[in-house]
């Protein structure tokens, strides 16, 4: 997913001697990566939520709660989110054949749409 985020139009990658930082250019906010893992049953819930429209997903989380992440699971959610919560990229993968395989291409969200996705955190 790193390649997809770094090639996104509104992301600028700044490299220095000891670090590499991703910046969301419209607001100048740094972008942080988060990896969350889920058990098979919780992974099905997160997959179901991500297939819903964002407003319905947020309502479902309010009603039933967010899926519980764990230390080790066979479903991995990779998120890149700006500190100001105006940009988010995510990708869901499942562990099969000794490797995590993406369930869909990276998805990108900006502006108010990111507020719905923060309910997963």
XYZ file of N, CA, C and O in Angstrom:
484
model
N 0.813 -1.189 0.000
C 0.000 0.000 0.000
C 0.861 1.258 0.000
O 0.420 2.294 -0.444
N 2.080 1.150 0.460
C 2.970 2.311 0.518
C 3.163 2.931 -0.868
O 3.176 4.154 -1.006
N 3.305 2.107 -1.874
C 3.501 2.619 -3.231
C 2.273 3.391 -3.709
O 2.402 4.436 -4.352
N 1.082 2.889 -3.386
C -0.148 3.566 -3.799
C -0.291 4.916 -3.100
O -0.668 5.908 -3.727
N 0.006 4.965 -1.814
C -0.111 6.221 -1.070
C 0.930 7.221 -1.556
O 0.622 8.397 -1.768
N 2.151 6.780 -1.754
C 3.206 7.710 -2.183
C 2.973 8.257 -3.585
O 3.452 9.342 -3.906
N 2.219 7.549 -4.410
C 1.943 8.047 -5.755
C 0.619 8.820 -5.839
O 0.286 9.338 -6.897
N -0.106 8.917 -4.731
C -1.374 9.662 -4.712
C -1.076 11.152 -4.923
O -0.107 11.692 -4.383
N -1.919 11.836 -5.693
C -1.673 13.229 -6.084
C -1.478 14.180 -4.906
O -0.652 15.081 -4.985
N -2.250 14.020 -3.841
C -2.208 14.968 -2.727
C -1.247 14.560 -1.612
O -1.338 15.069 -0.503
N -0.347 13.648 -1.896
C 0.655 13.226 -0.919
C 2.042 13.603 -1.432
O 2.390 13.341 -2.583
N 2.808 14.229 -0.562
C 4.181 14.594 -0.874
C 5.092 13.822 0.078
O 4.873 13.830 1.279
N 6.080 13.150 -0.457
C 7.023 12.377 0.347
C 8.275 13.221 0.551
O 8.900 13.661 -0.415
N 8.614 13.454 1.829
C 9.812 14.223 2.172
C 10.825 13.280 2.794
O 10.548 12.636 3.799
N 11.987 13.207 2.171
C 13.048 12.336 2.668
C 14.154 13.182 3.269
O 14.515 14.222 2.738
N 14.668 12.697 4.383
C 15.831 13.322 5.001
C 16.841 12.220 5.304
O 16.614 11.053 4.986
N 17.897 12.566 5.942
C 18.963 11.610 6.210
C 18.483 10.421 7.047
O 18.843 9.281 6.791
N 17.634 10.686 8.044
C 17.220 9.624 8.954
C 15.746 9.242 8.872
O 15.305 8.352 9.594
N 14.944 9.911 8.033
C 13.517 9.592 8.019
C 12.878 9.900 6.676
O 13.441 10.604 5.846
N 11.712 9.358 6.505
C 10.857 9.640 5.360
C 9.484 9.978 5.907
O 8.939 9.233 6.721
N 8.934 11.111 5.477
C 7.634 11.553 5.968
C 6.687 11.759 4.798
O 7.069 12.274 3.753
N 5.442 11.359 5.009
C 4.377 11.616 4.039
C 3.575 12.809 4.539
O 3.213 12.868 5.716
N 3.297 13.761 3.657
C 2.554 14.974 4.002
C 1.340 15.076 3.087
O 1.457 14.942 1.867
N 0.181 15.313 3.698
C -1.040 15.583 2.929
C -0.962 17.043 2.493
O -1.071 17.953 3.317
N -0.735 17.303 1.209
C -0.400 18.641 0.734
C -1.501 19.696 0.888
O -1.162 20.838 1.167
N -2.797 19.395 0.725
C -3.785 20.472 0.882
C -3.777 21.129 2.266
O -4.072 22.310 2.391
N -3.420 20.375 3.309
C -3.409 20.948 4.661
C -2.024 20.972 5.284
O -1.848 21.548 6.358
N -1.049 20.331 4.665
C 0.296 20.278 5.222
C 0.425 19.364 6.423
O 1.382 19.429 7.176
N -0.527 18.473 6.601
C -0.563 17.593 7.768
C 0.232 16.307 7.523
O 0.120 15.698 6.457
N 1.017 15.867 8.512
C 1.728 14.587 8.380
C 0.752 13.417 8.329
O -0.327 13.467 8.925
N 1.149 12.376 7.630
C 0.331 11.172 7.487
C 1.015 10.042 8.258
O 2.210 9.807 8.093
N 0.242 9.366 9.087
C 0.759 8.262 9.900
C 0.147 6.948 9.408
O -0.992 6.912 8.962
N 0.911 5.871 9.542
C 0.428 4.538 9.168
C -0.009 3.793 10.425
O 0.645 3.877 11.467
N -1.110 3.067 10.307
C -1.644 2.248 11.393
C -1.975 0.880 10.809
O -2.566 0.788 9.735
N -1.594 -0.177 11.508
C -1.932 -1.540 11.085
C -2.741 -2.180 12.207
O -2.324 -2.179 13.357
N -3.908 -2.694 11.847
C -4.778 -3.357 12.811
C -5.052 -4.769 12.309
O -5.278 -4.961 11.112
N -5.030 -5.742 13.211
C -5.290 -7.129 12.835
C -6.542 -7.621 13.537
O -6.842 -7.207 14.658
N -7.246 -8.527 12.848
C -8.528 -9.026 13.335
C -8.589 -10.543 13.203
O -8.029 -11.120 12.277
N -9.324 -11.159 14.123
C -9.584 -12.596 14.051
C -10.488 -12.859 12.845
O -11.058 -11.924 12.271
N -10.667 -14.121 12.458
C -11.528 -14.412 11.303
C -12.955 -13.864 11.450
O -13.485 -13.285 10.502
N -13.570 -14.009 12.627
C -14.943 -13.517 12.786
C -14.995 -11.997 12.788
O -15.868 -11.399 12.157
N -14.040 -11.352 13.476
C -14.002 -9.886 13.480
C -13.593 -9.361 12.103
O -14.044 -8.302 11.687
N -12.768 -10.118 11.401
C -12.374 -9.748 10.043
C -13.552 -9.735 9.090
O -13.655 -8.867 8.225
N -14.475 -10.683 9.255
C -15.689 -10.685 8.430
C -16.525 -9.447 8.710
O -17.110 -8.857 7.802
N -16.561 -9.039 9.971
C -17.323 -7.838 10.329
C -16.714 -6.596 9.693
O -17.434 -5.753 9.150
N -15.394 -6.480 9.755
C -14.742 -5.302 9.184
C -14.894 -5.286 7.664
O -15.108 -4.247 7.057
N -14.823 -6.450 7.053
C -15.017 -6.542 5.597
C -16.433 -6.110 5.223
O -16.634 -5.354 4.271
N -17.409 -6.569 5.994
C -18.811 -6.187 5.769
C -18.989 -4.672 5.923
O -19.651 -4.026 5.100
N -18.386 -4.094 6.951
C -18.507 -2.655 7.178
C -17.904 -1.846 6.033
O -18.469 -0.837 5.603
N -16.768 -2.286 5.523
C -16.106 -1.536 4.462
C -16.810 -1.646 3.113
O -16.518 -0.867 2.197
N -17.731 -2.574 2.984
C -18.515 -2.682 1.752
C -19.747 -1.774 1.779
O -20.378 -1.562 0.758
N -20.078 -1.226 2.948
C -21.246 -0.358 3.104
C -20.921 1.075 2.690
O -19.752 1.473 2.729
N -21.953 1.860 2.338
C -21.725 3.303 2.181
C -21.233 3.874 3.520
O -21.590 3.370 4.587
N -20.424 4.918 3.470
C -19.774 5.424 4.673
C -20.740 5.841 5.772
O -20.511 5.551 6.946
N -21.825 6.513 5.415
C -22.774 6.951 6.450
C -23.462 5.765 7.113
O -23.665 5.749 8.332
N -23.779 4.737 6.331
C -24.390 3.539 6.910
C -23.385 2.758 7.754
O -23.737 2.175 8.765
N -22.122 2.766 7.332
C -21.085 2.106 8.106
C -20.963 2.754 9.485
O -20.909 2.068 10.505
N -20.938 4.073 9.529
C -20.821 4.782 10.802
C -22.025 4.496 11.696
O -21.872 4.290 12.909
N -23.214 4.447 11.114
C -24.415 4.146 11.892
C -24.366 2.719 12.441
O -24.756 2.469 13.593
N -23.862 1.789 11.650
C -23.740 0.393 12.081
C -22.740 0.267 13.239
O -22.967 -0.476 14.199
N -21.650 1.006 13.177
C -20.662 0.979 14.252
C -21.251 1.582 15.526
O -21.033 1.062 16.620
N -22.014 2.666 15.378
C -22.665 3.277 16.543
C -23.637 2.291 17.196
O -23.743 2.227 18.410
N -24.319 1.523 16.358
C -25.343 0.603 16.859
C -24.737 -0.656 17.470
O -25.127 -1.080 18.554
N -23.752 -1.262 16.790
C -23.211 -2.555 17.221
C -21.815 -2.483 17.821
O -21.332 -3.468 18.353
N -21.153 -1.350 17.697
C -19.771 -1.236 18.153
C -18.805 -1.613 17.044
O -19.175 -2.273 16.079
N -17.567 -1.205 17.221
C -16.563 -1.501 16.198
C -15.994 -2.895 16.414
O -15.969 -3.393 17.541
N -15.548 -3.544 15.340
C -14.918 -4.858 15.482
C -13.663 -4.763 16.358
O -12.923 -3.785 16.293
N -13.438 -5.781 17.172
C -12.302 -5.788 18.095
C -11.044 -6.256 17.386
O -11.023 -7.336 16.796
N -10.013 -5.433 17.448
C -8.736 -5.830 16.860
C -7.959 -6.629 17.893
O -8.241 -6.585 19.079
N -6.964 -7.378 17.420
C -6.155 -8.203 18.304
C -4.695 -8.133 17.928
O -4.301 -7.449 16.974
N -3.872 -8.848 18.678
C -2.432 -8.836 18.430
C -2.077 -9.593 17.157
O -1.202 -9.197 16.413
N -2.737 -10.710 16.922
C -2.485 -11.520 15.728
C -3.822 -11.939 15.148
O -4.703 -12.391 15.858
N -3.946 -11.816 13.860
C -5.178 -12.228 13.207
C -4.899 -12.554 11.761
O -3.812 -12.293 11.247
N -5.891 -13.104 11.105
C -5.668 -13.425 9.695
C -6.229 -12.352 8.767
O -6.153 -12.485 7.559
N -6.779 -11.274 9.339
C -7.244 -10.145 8.535
C -6.499 -8.903 9.019
O -6.432 -8.637 10.215
N -5.915 -8.176 8.077
C -5.128 -6.984 8.407
C -5.724 -5.768 7.702
O -5.962 -5.798 6.496
N -5.939 -4.709 8.480
C -6.380 -3.428 7.942
C -5.214 -2.458 8.036
O -4.711 -2.193 9.130
N -4.766 -1.974 6.889
C -3.698 -0.987 6.844
C -4.324 0.367 6.552
O -5.068 0.512 5.583
N -4.034 1.325 7.423
C -4.563 2.683 7.287
C -3.424 3.681 7.232
O -2.445 3.537 7.965
N -3.572 4.684 6.413
C -2.707 5.852 6.445
C -3.641 7.035 6.646
O -4.556 7.247 5.843
N -3.452 7.764 7.744
C -4.372 8.847 8.071
C -3.587 10.088 8.468
O -2.576 9.987 9.169
N -4.057 11.239 7.989
C -3.371 12.490 8.317
C -3.726 12.904 9.741
O -4.794 12.556 10.256
N -2.816 13.627 10.367
C -3.033 14.062 11.749
C -4.282 14.932 11.897
O -4.936 14.912 12.932
N -4.626 15.687 10.864
C -5.811 16.549 10.934
C -7.098 15.840 10.507
O -8.156 16.444 10.449
N -6.984 14.549 10.204
C -8.137 13.719 9.828
C -8.851 14.215 8.561
O -10.061 14.105 8.431
N -8.077 14.706 7.609
C -8.626 15.149 6.333
C -8.266 14.218 5.176
O -8.733 14.406 4.068
N -7.427 13.212 5.444
C -7.024 12.247 4.424
C -6.917 10.872 5.064
O -6.441 10.731 6.188
N -7.376 9.861 4.320
C -7.235 8.484 4.783
C -7.127 7.575 3.562
O -7.838 7.749 2.580
N -6.212 6.630 3.645
C -6.090 5.566 2.654
C -6.164 4.256 3.424
O -5.648 4.168 4.543
N -6.822 3.270 2.868
C -6.907 1.986 3.568
C -6.927 0.839 2.595
O -7.288 0.983 1.432
N -6.506 -0.317 3.116
C -6.543 -1.558 2.352
C -6.718 -2.706 3.338
O -6.073 -2.744 4.383
N -7.587 -3.639 2.983
C -7.866 -4.808 3.805
C -7.244 -6.030 3.137
O -7.367 -6.213 1.925
N -6.544 -6.854 3.935
C -5.885 -8.060 3.416
C -6.220 -9.249 4.297
O -6.499 -9.092 5.485
N -6.167 -10.433 3.686
C -6.402 -11.679 4.421
C -5.172 -12.568 4.271
O -4.574 -12.643 3.203
N -4.807 -13.250 5.358
C -3.649 -14.133 5.355
C -4.039 -15.469 4.735
O -4.871 -16.196 5.268
N -3.468 -15.762 3.574
C -3.678 -17.047 2.900
C -2.376 -17.439 2.222
O -1.628 -16.584 1.737
N -2.107 -18.730 2.174
C -0.901 -19.242 1.526
C 0.369 -18.558 2.051
O 1.246 -18.175 1.285
N 0.437 -18.371 3.364
C 1.603 -17.810 4.050
C 1.930 -16.372 3.643
O 3.078 -15.951 3.703
N 0.902 -15.614 3.234
C 1.102 -14.226 2.850
C -0.215 -13.471 2.982
O -1.285 -14.059 2.828
N -0.139 -12.171 3.268
C -1.343 -11.337 3.268
C -1.674 -10.945 1.836
O -0.830 -10.407 1.119
N -2.886 -11.232 1.417
C -3.353 -10.922 0.063
C -4.462 -9.863 0.151
O -5.419 -10.035 0.902
N -4.328 -8.768 -0.605
C -5.336 -7.702 -0.562
C -6.713 -8.207 -1.001
O -6.827 -8.976 -1.956
N -7.736 -7.762 -0.300
C -9.110 -8.089 -0.672
C -9.670 -7.077 -1.660
O -10.650 -7.344 -2.331
N -9.063 -5.887 -1.717
C -9.423 -4.876 -2.704
C -8.252 -3.905 -2.850
O -7.330 -3.913 -2.046
N -8.307 -3.107 -3.887
C -7.271 -2.102 -4.134
C -7.323 -1.044 -3.031
O -8.363 -0.865 -2.398
N -6.219 -0.328 -2.807
C -6.255 0.744 -1.802
C -7.369 1.750 -2.114
O -7.596 2.096 -3.279
N -8.041 2.179 -1.057
C -9.118 3.172 -1.183
C -8.650 4.465 -0.543
O -8.018 4.450 0.503
N -9.021 5.592 -1.154
C -8.606 6.903 -0.682
C -9.835 7.738 -0.351
O -10.814 7.740 -1.101
N -9.752 8.450 0.762
C -10.842 9.299 1.220
C -10.274 10.633 1.653
O -9.191 10.702 2.222
N -11.032 11.696 1.395
C -10.608 13.025 1.797
C -11.779 13.789 2.389
O -12.935 13.456 2.154
N -11.454 14.812 3.182
C -12.473 15.701 3.741
C -13.370 15.012 4.751
O -12.919 14.240 5.598
N -14.661 15.287 4.650
C -15.641 14.795 5.618
C -15.791 13.281 5.629
O -16.214 12.709 6.635
N -15.456 12.626 4.523
C -15.566 11.165 4.465
C -14.655 10.482 5.491
O -14.968 9.407 5.989
N -13.549 11.117 5.822
C -12.595 10.530 6.765
C -13.213 10.408 8.161
O -12.923 9.474 8.900
N -14.104 11.335 8.497
C -14.759 11.293 9.821
C -15.488 9.974 10.036
O -15.442 9.404 11.128
N -16.129 9.449 9.014
C -16.830 8.168 9.127
C -15.836 7.032 9.396
O -16.101 6.151 10.195
N -14.696 7.062 8.724
C -13.703 5.999 8.861
C -13.008 6.009 10.216
O -12.548 4.965 10.673
N -12.934 7.149 10.866
C -12.290 7.202 12.180
C -13.071 6.422 13.220
O -12.523 6.093 14.270
N -14.297 6.077 12.946
C -15.093 5.250 13.870
C -14.489 3.856 13.992
O -14.733 3.158 14.959
N -13.705 3.434 12.983
C -13.060 2.107 13.040
C -11.875 2.088 13.990
O -11.456 1.016 14.426
N -11.316 3.233 14.309
C -10.112 3.303 15.148
C -10.426 3.207 16.621
O -11.396 3.523 17.126
